[in-house]
Amino acid sequence: MEGENQTVVTEFIIVGFNDFPQILVPLFLAFLLVYFLVLVGNLLIVVIIYSNAQLHTPMYFFLTNLAFLDICYTTIIFPNMLAHFFLAGTHISLNRCLLQVFFFTSMMSVEFLLLTVMAYDRYVAICNPLRYVETMNNVVCMKLVAGCWIVSFIDTIPHIVLIHRLSFCGSHTINHFFCDFAAVISLSCSSTRAVETATYILGFIFGVTPFSLTIASYINIISTILKIRSKEGRRKAFSTCGSHLTVVILFYGVILSTYMRPASAVSVKYNKLLSLLYVAVTPVCNPIIYSLKNRDFKNTLRTRKNIK
């Protein structure tokens, strides 16, 4: 009978950053600038690679997909988040909320897999250069990228279905700036064991496994580079994978710093700020890292300036 008296929740209210009233304007301007930098920086990468035939290689093909991916998953979050600054509370239906969780989770999984594919590309280029053209041909590259997107989206579906089967009653306020997975299931008044089990499985498949493969690739890469006798040869070898290694360290460092901590150690407000690390920091840093550390990008930009 108790269940009959409970109000079934069909929509949520996203608090956003309204619990930081004293700094709402600076936060809005900062996030608007970050989103602008994400769009411009990643679009610039796509345009430069597309316009320069010398950059039509597997490494830059994967980088184009990474830039497009960063644009997509920040666009899922930022427009709605910026709208929250002008509203006391943004209402969002359960289905729309789960749709946001689905796309964001899927794209984060794509990024894990894509970074692993990029590490494998560098492994083949440095550790087995004579077979690089044969191994990383256009067909293989297309299949690898398509596999990253298709597998990530398909494997997230059962996870979302399990969340949709949960009962939501009582509180309908999400104290976050988007429909974060953990924030959503915390509002459930039914058992979340199946969802949590699926989360651990997905975390292992798309987190631990890609991370392990990436580390294994770079152990072999660094081992091979250290065997090169000439300093110039080692420098060139490191330069071909330095940008990607920096992005990998940044991405995994942000994810680990956000999630590998006791749940009781961080307040809800601070948790929102931590979430900004993986939502905003890596997408805005990726273009900067690749443009500053990549000689091909620098040469392309110089060429375009000289033409003008």
PDB file of N, CA, C and O in Angstrom, residues 27-64:
ATOM      1  N   LEU A  27      30.924  32.242 -13.925  1.00  0.00           N
ATOM      2  CA  LEU A  27      30.843  30.861 -14.385  1.00  0.00           C
ATOM      3  C   LEU A  27      30.243  30.785 -15.778  1.00  0.00           C
ATOM      4  O   LEU A  27      30.746  30.059 -16.646  1.00  0.00           O
ATOM      5  N   PHE A  28      29.166  31.535 -15.998  1.00  0.00           N
ATOM      6  CA  PHE A  28      28.527  31.519 -17.316  1.00  0.00           C
ATOM      7  C   PHE A  28      29.497  31.972 -18.397  1.00  0.00           C
ATOM      8  O   PHE A  28      29.614  31.338 -19.454  1.00  0.00           O
ATOM      9  N   LEU A  29      30.205  33.082 -18.143  1.00  0.00           N
ATOM     10  CA  LEU A  29      31.152  33.600 -19.132  1.00  0.00           C
ATOM     11  C   LEU A  29      32.301  32.623 -19.365  1.00  0.00           C
ATOM     12  O   LEU A  29      32.750  32.437 -20.506  1.00  0.00           O
ATOM     13  N   ALA A  30      32.763  31.981 -18.292  1.00  0.00           N
ATOM     14  CA  ALA A  30      33.858  31.023 -18.426  1.00  0.00           C
ATOM     15  C   ALA A  30      33.433  29.812 -19.253  1.00  0.00           C
ATOM     16  O   ALA A  30      34.157  29.362 -20.145  1.00  0.00           O
ATOM     17  N   PHE A  31      32.224  29.280 -18.978  1.00  0.00           N
ATOM     18  CA  PHE A  31      31.743  28.107 -19.708  1.00  0.00           C
ATOM     19  C   PHE A  31      31.426  28.445 -21.159  1.00  0.00           C
ATOM     20  O   PHE A  31      31.631  27.627 -22.051  1.00  0.00           O
ATOM     21  N   LEU A  32      30.916  29.651 -21.384  1.00  0.00           N
ATOM     22  CA  LEU A  32      30.655  30.090 -22.757  1.00  0.00           C
ATOM     23  C   LEU A  32      31.963  30.163 -23.547  1.00  0.00           C
ATOM     24  O   LEU A  32      32.029  29.744 -24.708  1.00  0.00           O
ATOM     25  N   LEU A  33      33.009  30.678 -22.904  1.00  0.00           N
ATOM     26  CA  LEU A  33      34.321  30.758 -23.549  1.00  0.00           C
ATOM     27  C   LEU A  33      34.876  29.363 -23.822  1.00  0.00           C
ATOM     28  O   LEU A  33      35.416  29.107 -24.909  1.00  0.00           O
ATOM     29  N   VAL A  34      34.734  28.463 -22.853  1.00  0.00           N
ATOM     30  CA  VAL A  34      35.229  27.096 -23.031  1.00  0.00           C
ATOM     31  C   VAL A  34      34.528  26.411 -24.198  1.00  0.00           C
ATOM     32  O   VAL A  34      35.174  25.773 -25.045  1.00  0.00           O
ATOM     33  N   TYR A  35      33.220  26.544 -24.274  1.00  0.00           N
ATOM     34  CA  TYR A  35      32.464  25.910 -25.366  1.00  0.00           C
ATOM     35  C   TYR A  35      32.879  26.502 -26.711  1.00  0.00           C
ATOM     36  O   TYR A  35      33.026  25.775 -27.706  1.00  0.00           O
ATOM     37  N   PHE A  36      33.083  27.814 -26.739  1.00  0.00           N
ATOM     38  CA  PHE A  36      33.539  28.468 -27.971  1.00  0.00           C
ATOM     39  C   PHE A  36      34.905  27.919 -28.388  1.00  0.00           C
ATOM     40  O   PHE A  36      35.139  27.620 -29.575  1.00  0.00           O
ATOM     41  N   LEU A  37      35.813  27.770 -27.430  1.00  0.00           N
ATOM     42  CA  LEU A  37      37.149  27.249 -27.725  1.00  0.00           C
ATOM     43  C   LEU A  37      37.098  25.800 -28.200  1.00  0.00           C
ATOM     44  O   LEU A  37      37.854  25.406 -29.098  1.00  0.00           O
ATOM     45  N   VAL A  38      36.211  25.010 -27.597  1.00  0.00           N
ATOM     46  CA  VAL A  38      36.054  23.613 -28.022  1.00  0.00           C
ATOM     47  C   VAL A  38      35.606  23.549 -29.481  1.00  0.00           C
ATOM     48  O   VAL A  38      36.169  22.806 -30.294  1.00  0.00           O
ATOM     49  N   LEU A  39      34.584  24.335 -29.817  1.00  0.00           N
ATOM     50  CA  LEU A  39      34.066  24.331 -31.184  1.00  0.00           C
ATOM     51  C   LEU A  39      35.109  24.824 -32.186  1.00  0.00           C
ATOM     52  O   LEU A  39      35.387  24.161 -33.189  1.00  0.00           O
ATOM     53  N   VAL A  40      35.688  25.984 -31.901  1.00  0.00           N
ATOM     54  CA  VAL A  40      36.641  26.582 -32.836  1.00  0.00           C
ATOM     55  C   VAL A  40      37.898  25.729 -32.954  1.00  0.00           C
ATOM     56  O   VAL A  40      38.384  25.458 -34.069  1.00  0.00           O
ATOM     57  N   GLY A  41      38.445  25.296 -31.817  1.00  0.00           N
ATOM     58  CA  GLY A  41      39.683  24.522 -31.833  1.00  0.00           C
ATOM     59  C   GLY A  41      39.551  23.206 -32.563  1.00  0.00           C
ATOM     60  O   GLY A  41      40.391  22.862 -33.413  1.00  0.00           O
ATOM     61  N   ASN A  42      38.487  22.474 -32.285  1.00  0.00           N
ATOM     62  CA  ASN A  42      38.315  21.167 -32.922  1.00  0.00           C
ATOM     63  C   ASN A  42      37.892  21.289 -34.381  1.00  0.00           C
ATOM     64  O   ASN A  42      38.295  20.476 -35.216  1.00  0.00           O
ATOM     65  N   LEU A  43      37.076  22.300 -34.697  1.00  0.00           N
ATOM     66  CA  LEU A  43      36.740  22.539 -36.103  1.00  0.00           C
ATOM     67  C   LEU A  43      37.971  22.935 -36.909  1.00  0.00           C
ATOM     68  O   LEU A  43      38.120  22.544 -38.074  1.00  0.00           O
ATOM     69  N   LEU A  44      38.869  23.690 -36.274  1.00  0.00           N
ATOM     70  CA  LEU A  44      40.109  24.084 -36.937  1.00  0.00           C
ATOM     71  C   LEU A  44      40.955  22.861 -37.279  1.00  0.00           C
ATOM     72  O   LEU A  44      41.539  22.781 -38.364  1.00  0.00           O
ATOM     73  N   ILE A  45      41.009  21.904 -36.360  1.00  0.00           N
ATOM     74  CA  ILE A  45      41.743  20.659 -36.623  1.00  0.00           C
ATOM     75  C   ILE A  45      41.151  19.934 -37.827  1.00  0.00           C
ATOM     76  O   ILE A  45      41.875  19.481 -38.724  1.00  0.00           O
ATOM     77  N   VAL A  46      39.829  19.823 -37.864  1.00  0.00           N
ATOM     78  CA  VAL A  46      39.160  19.132 -38.968  1.00  0.00           C
ATOM     79  C   VAL A  46      39.444  19.834 -40.296  1.00  0.00           C
ATOM     80  O   VAL A  46      39.769  19.187 -41.297  1.00  0.00           O
ATOM     81  N   VAL A  47      39.337  21.163 -40.304  1.00  0.00           N
ATOM     82  CA  VAL A  47      39.543  21.934 -41.541  1.00  0.00           C
ATOM     83  C   VAL A  47      40.980  21.815 -42.021  1.00  0.00           C
ATOM     84  O   VAL A  47      41.241  21.615 -43.218  1.00  0.00           O
ATOM     85  N   ILE A  48      41.936  21.930 -41.100  1.00  0.00           N
ATOM     86  CA  ILE A  48      43.349  21.847 -41.482  1.00  0.00           C
ATOM     87  C   ILE A  48      43.671  20.487 -42.083  1.00  0.00           C
ATOM     88  O   ILE A  48      44.340  20.384 -43.110  1.00  0.00           O
ATOM     89  N   ILE A  49      43.190  19.422 -41.439  1.00  0.00           N
ATOM     90  CA  ILE A  49      43.473  18.077 -41.938  1.00  0.00           C
ATOM     91  C   ILE A  49      42.798  17.847 -43.284  1.00  0.00           C
ATOM     92  O   ILE A  49      43.387  17.285 -44.211  1.00  0.00           O
ATOM     93  N   TYR A  50      41.564  18.307 -43.412  1.00  0.00           N
ATOM     94  CA  TYR A  50      40.826  18.102 -44.662  1.00  0.00           C
ATOM     95  C   TYR A  50      41.459  18.870 -45.822  1.00  0.00           C
ATOM     96  O   TYR A  50      41.488  18.385 -46.958  1.00  0.00           O
ATOM     97  N   SER A  51      41.988  20.055 -45.545  1.00  0.00           N
ATOM     98  CA  SER A  51      42.496  20.919 -46.613  1.00  0.00           C
ATOM     99  C   SER A  51      43.929  20.619 -47.018  1.00  0.00           C
ATOM    100  O   SER A  51      44.406  21.126 -48.039  1.00  0.00           O
ATOM    101  N   ASN A  52      44.622  19.806 -46.218  1.00  0.00           N
ATOM    102  CA  ASN A  52      46.021  19.504 -46.517  1.00  0.00           C
ATOM    103  C   ASN A  52      46.162  18.030 -46.881  1.00  0.00           C
ATOM    104  O   ASN A  52      46.016  17.145 -46.032  1.00  0.00           O
ATOM    105  N   ALA A  53      46.465  17.746 -48.153  1.00  0.00           N
ATOM    106  CA  ALA A  53      46.568  16.359 -48.621  1.00  0.00           C
ATOM    107  C   ALA A  53      47.672  15.596 -47.913  1.00  0.00           C
ATOM    108  O   ALA A  53      47.587  14.363 -47.754  1.00  0.00           O
ATOM    109  N   GLN A  54      48.714  16.292 -47.448  1.00  0.00           N
ATOM    110  CA  GLN A  54      49.802  15.629 -46.754  1.00  0.00           C
ATOM    111  C   GLN A  54      49.377  15.068 -45.401  1.00  0.00           C
ATOM    112  O   GLN A  54      50.058  14.209 -44.840  1.00  0.00           O
ATOM    113  N   LEU A  55      48.265  15.565 -44.888  1.00  0.00           N
ATOM    114  CA  LEU A  55      47.768  15.095 -43.591  1.00  0.00           C
ATOM    115  C   LEU A  55      46.716  14.004 -43.738  1.00  0.00           C
ATOM    116  O   LEU A  55      46.102  13.614 -42.736  1.00  0.00           O
ATOM    117  N   HIS A  56      46.509  13.524 -44.942  1.00  0.00           N
ATOM    118  CA  HIS A  56      45.528  12.459 -45.149  1.00  0.00           C
ATOM    119  C   HIS A  56      46.177  11.100 -44.883  1.00  0.00           C
ATOM    120  O   HIS A  56      46.372  10.277 -45.766  1.00  0.00           O
ATOM    121  N   THR A  57      46.521  10.890 -43.612  1.00  0.00           N
ATOM    122  CA  THR A  57      47.163   9.658 -43.155  1.00  0.00           C
ATOM    123  C   THR A  57      46.320   9.058 -42.032  1.00  0.00           C
ATOM    124  O   THR A  57      45.453   9.750 -41.473  1.00  0.00           O
ATOM    125  N   PRO A  58      46.557   7.799 -41.670  1.00  0.00           N
ATOM    126  CA  PRO A  58      45.758   7.182 -40.598  1.00  0.00           C
ATOM    127  C   PRO A  58      45.765   7.975 -39.300  1.00  0.00           C
ATOM    128  O   PRO A  58      44.719   8.146 -38.663  1.00  0.00           O
ATOM    129  N   MET A  59      46.939   8.471 -38.887  1.00  0.00           N
ATOM    130  CA  MET A  59      47.018   9.202 -37.623  1.00  0.00           C
ATOM    131  C   MET A  59      46.082  10.408 -37.606  1.00  0.00           C
ATOM    132  O   MET A  59      45.364  10.651 -36.631  1.00  0.00           O
ATOM    133  N   TYR A  60      46.072  11.166 -38.713  1.00  0.00           N
ATOM    134  CA  TYR A  60      45.238  12.358 -38.771  1.00  0.00           C
ATOM    135  C   TYR A  60      43.776  12.024 -39.054  1.00  0.00           C
ATOM    136  O   TYR A  60      42.881  12.796 -38.703  1.00  0.00           O
ATOM    137  N   PHE A  61      43.533  10.882 -39.663  1.00  0.00           N
ATOM    138  CA  PHE A  61      42.151  10.422 -39.822  1.00  0.00           C
ATOM    139  C   PHE A  61      41.540  10.143 -38.454  1.00  0.00           C
ATOM    140  O   PHE A  61      40.402  10.542 -38.160  1.00  0.00           O
ATOM    141  N   PHE A  62      42.309   9.479 -37.591  1.00  0.00           N
ATOM    142  CA  PHE A  62      41.835   9.215 -36.228  1.00  0.00           C
ATOM    143  C   PHE A  62      41.697  10.521 -35.452  1.00  0.00           C
ATOM    144  O   PHE A  62      40.753  10.691 -34.667  1.00  0.00           O
ATOM    145  N   LEU A  63      42.612  11.445 -35.651  1.00  0.00           N
ATOM    146  CA  LEU A  63      42.545  12.726 -34.958  1.00  0.00           C
ATOM    147  C   LEU A  63      41.315  13.524 -35.371  1.00  0.00           C
ATOM    148  O   LEU A  63      40.682  14.178 -34.537  1.00  0.00           O
ATOM    149  N   THR A  64      40.943  13.446 -36.650  1.00  0.00           N
ATOM    150  CA  THR A  64      39.721  14.110 -37.119  1.00  0.00           C
ATOM    151  C   THR A  64      38.502  13.562 -36.393  1.00  0.00           C
ATOM    152  O   THR A  64      37.607  14.314 -35.981  1.00  0.00           O
TER     153      THR A  64
END
